Short mmCIF file of C-alpha atoms in Angstrom, two decimals:
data_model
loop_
_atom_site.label_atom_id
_atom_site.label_comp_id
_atom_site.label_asym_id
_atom_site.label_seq_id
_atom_site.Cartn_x
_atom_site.Cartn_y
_atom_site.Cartn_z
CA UNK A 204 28.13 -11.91 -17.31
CA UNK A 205 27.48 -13.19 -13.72
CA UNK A 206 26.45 -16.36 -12.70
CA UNK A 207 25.59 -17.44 -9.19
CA UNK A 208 25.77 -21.23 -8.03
CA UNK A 209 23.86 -22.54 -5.88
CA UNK A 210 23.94 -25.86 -3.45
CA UNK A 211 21.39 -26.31 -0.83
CA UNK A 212 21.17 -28.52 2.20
CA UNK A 213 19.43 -29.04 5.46
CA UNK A 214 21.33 -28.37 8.46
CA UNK A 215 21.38 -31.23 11.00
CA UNK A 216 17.84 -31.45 12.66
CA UNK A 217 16.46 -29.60 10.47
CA UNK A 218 12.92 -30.51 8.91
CA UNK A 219 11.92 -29.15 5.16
CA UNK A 220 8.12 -29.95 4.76
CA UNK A 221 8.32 -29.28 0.99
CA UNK A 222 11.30 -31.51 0.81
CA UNK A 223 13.67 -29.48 -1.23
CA UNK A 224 10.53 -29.84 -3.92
CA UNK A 225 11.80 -26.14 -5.89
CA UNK A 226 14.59 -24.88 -4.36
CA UNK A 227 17.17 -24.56 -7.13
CA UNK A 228 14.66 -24.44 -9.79
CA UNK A 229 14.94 -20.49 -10.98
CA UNK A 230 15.41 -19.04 -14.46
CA UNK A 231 18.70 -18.59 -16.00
CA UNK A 232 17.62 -15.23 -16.81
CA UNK A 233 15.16 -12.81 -16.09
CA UNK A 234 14.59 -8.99 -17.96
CA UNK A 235 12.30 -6.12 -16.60
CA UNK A 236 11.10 -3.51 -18.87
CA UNK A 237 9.28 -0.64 -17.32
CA UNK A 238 7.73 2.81 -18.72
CA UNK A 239 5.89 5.18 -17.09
CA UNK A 240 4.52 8.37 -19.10
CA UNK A 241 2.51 11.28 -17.83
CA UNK A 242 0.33 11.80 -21.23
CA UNK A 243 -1.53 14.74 -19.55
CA UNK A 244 -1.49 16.76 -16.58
CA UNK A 245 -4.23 14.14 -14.79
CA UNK A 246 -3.52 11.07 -17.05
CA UNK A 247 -0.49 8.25 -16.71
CA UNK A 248 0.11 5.06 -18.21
CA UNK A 249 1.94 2.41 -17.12
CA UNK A 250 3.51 -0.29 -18.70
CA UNK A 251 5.61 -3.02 -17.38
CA UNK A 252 7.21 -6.01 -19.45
CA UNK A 253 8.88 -9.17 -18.19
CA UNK A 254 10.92 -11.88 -19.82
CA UNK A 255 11.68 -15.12 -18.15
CA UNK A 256 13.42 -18.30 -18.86
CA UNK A 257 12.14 -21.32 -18.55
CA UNK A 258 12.18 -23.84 -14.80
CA UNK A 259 14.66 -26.31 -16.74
CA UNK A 260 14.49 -29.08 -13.42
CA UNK A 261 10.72 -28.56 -13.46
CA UNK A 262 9.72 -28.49 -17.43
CA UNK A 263 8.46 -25.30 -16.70
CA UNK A 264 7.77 -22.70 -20.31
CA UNK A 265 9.57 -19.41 -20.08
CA UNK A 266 7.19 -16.74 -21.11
CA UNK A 267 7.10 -13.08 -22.30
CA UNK A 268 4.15 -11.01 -20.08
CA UNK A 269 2.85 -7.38 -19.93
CA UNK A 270 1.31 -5.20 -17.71
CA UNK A 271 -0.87 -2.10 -18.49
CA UNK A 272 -2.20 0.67 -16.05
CA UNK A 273 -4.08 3.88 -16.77
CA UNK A 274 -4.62 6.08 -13.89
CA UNK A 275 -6.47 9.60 -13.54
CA UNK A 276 -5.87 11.68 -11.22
CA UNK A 277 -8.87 13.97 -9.95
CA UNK A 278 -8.62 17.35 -8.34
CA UNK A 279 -9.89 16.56 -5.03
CA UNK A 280 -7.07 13.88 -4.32
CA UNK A 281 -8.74 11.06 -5.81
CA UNK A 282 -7.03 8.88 -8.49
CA UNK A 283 -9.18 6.27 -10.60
CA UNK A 284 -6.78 3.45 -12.41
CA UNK A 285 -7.67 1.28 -14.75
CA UNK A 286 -4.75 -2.10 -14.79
CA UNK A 287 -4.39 -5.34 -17.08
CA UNK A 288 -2.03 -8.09 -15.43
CA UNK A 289 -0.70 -10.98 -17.42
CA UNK A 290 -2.27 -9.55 -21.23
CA UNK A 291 0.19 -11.51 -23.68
CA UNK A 292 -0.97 -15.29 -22.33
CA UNK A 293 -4.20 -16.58 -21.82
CA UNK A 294 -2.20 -18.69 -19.06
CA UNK A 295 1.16 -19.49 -17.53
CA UNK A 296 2.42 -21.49 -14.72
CA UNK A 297 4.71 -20.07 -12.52
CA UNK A 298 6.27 -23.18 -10.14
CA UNK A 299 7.40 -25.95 -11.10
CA UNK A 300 6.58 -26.82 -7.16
CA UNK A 301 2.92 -29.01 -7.26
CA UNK A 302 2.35 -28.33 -3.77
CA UNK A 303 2.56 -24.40 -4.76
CA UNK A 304 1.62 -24.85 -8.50
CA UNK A 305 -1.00 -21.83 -9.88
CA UNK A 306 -2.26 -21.11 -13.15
CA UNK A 307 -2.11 -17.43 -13.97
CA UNK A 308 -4.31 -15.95 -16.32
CA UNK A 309 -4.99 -12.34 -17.85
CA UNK A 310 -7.22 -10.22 -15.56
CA UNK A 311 -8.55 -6.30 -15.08
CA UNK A 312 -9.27 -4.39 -12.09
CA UNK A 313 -10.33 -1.08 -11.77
CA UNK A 314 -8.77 0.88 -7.95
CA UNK A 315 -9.90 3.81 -6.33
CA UNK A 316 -7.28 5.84 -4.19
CA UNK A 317 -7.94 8.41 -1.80
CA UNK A 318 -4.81 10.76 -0.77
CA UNK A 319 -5.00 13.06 1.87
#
């Protein structure tokens, strides 16, 4: 197992305008899952899952998350994909940080890609 400790401090005359607000404030732990398949000779799916622990300073939930993508790939060097970020939550926050807090949420987008 490795472990990394941190300490953090301003050098002299230094300024930090978020005041030390999240530094220090990661996950324990952190696990990346990733697949890729080519299902046909145009057609590829995606999938990516994350696991993260929780902001223990900040009271910040770990959460579980998953990301889907569906791409086709057309003969004249087009590609169309069809991707679904964040589809295991309806939201999460991220930061413990309020001055850089967001709410995440599930969302779809659709991407054309020209290559040439």
């Amino acid at each position: 197992m490795v472990t990394l400790d941190k300490e953090f401090r301003l050098k002299p005359g230094e300024i930090d305008i978020a005041s030390l607000a999240s530094v220090g404030d990661d996950p324990s732990w952190q696990v990346l899952l990733n697949s890729r398949a080519q299902l046909t000779e145009r057609l590829e799916l995606d999938v990516h899952l994350r696991a993260v622990d929780e902001l223990a300073a900040s009271g910040v939930d770990g959460f579980v998350e998953a990301d889907v993508r569906l791409g086709w790939r057309f003969d004249n060097g087009l590609e169309l994909a069809l991707t679904g970020a964040n589809l295991l939550n309806d939201t999460r926050i991220e930061t413990g940080d309020p001055g850089r807090q967001r709410v995440l949420g599930r969302s779809a987008y659709l991407t054309l890609r020209a290559g040439f």
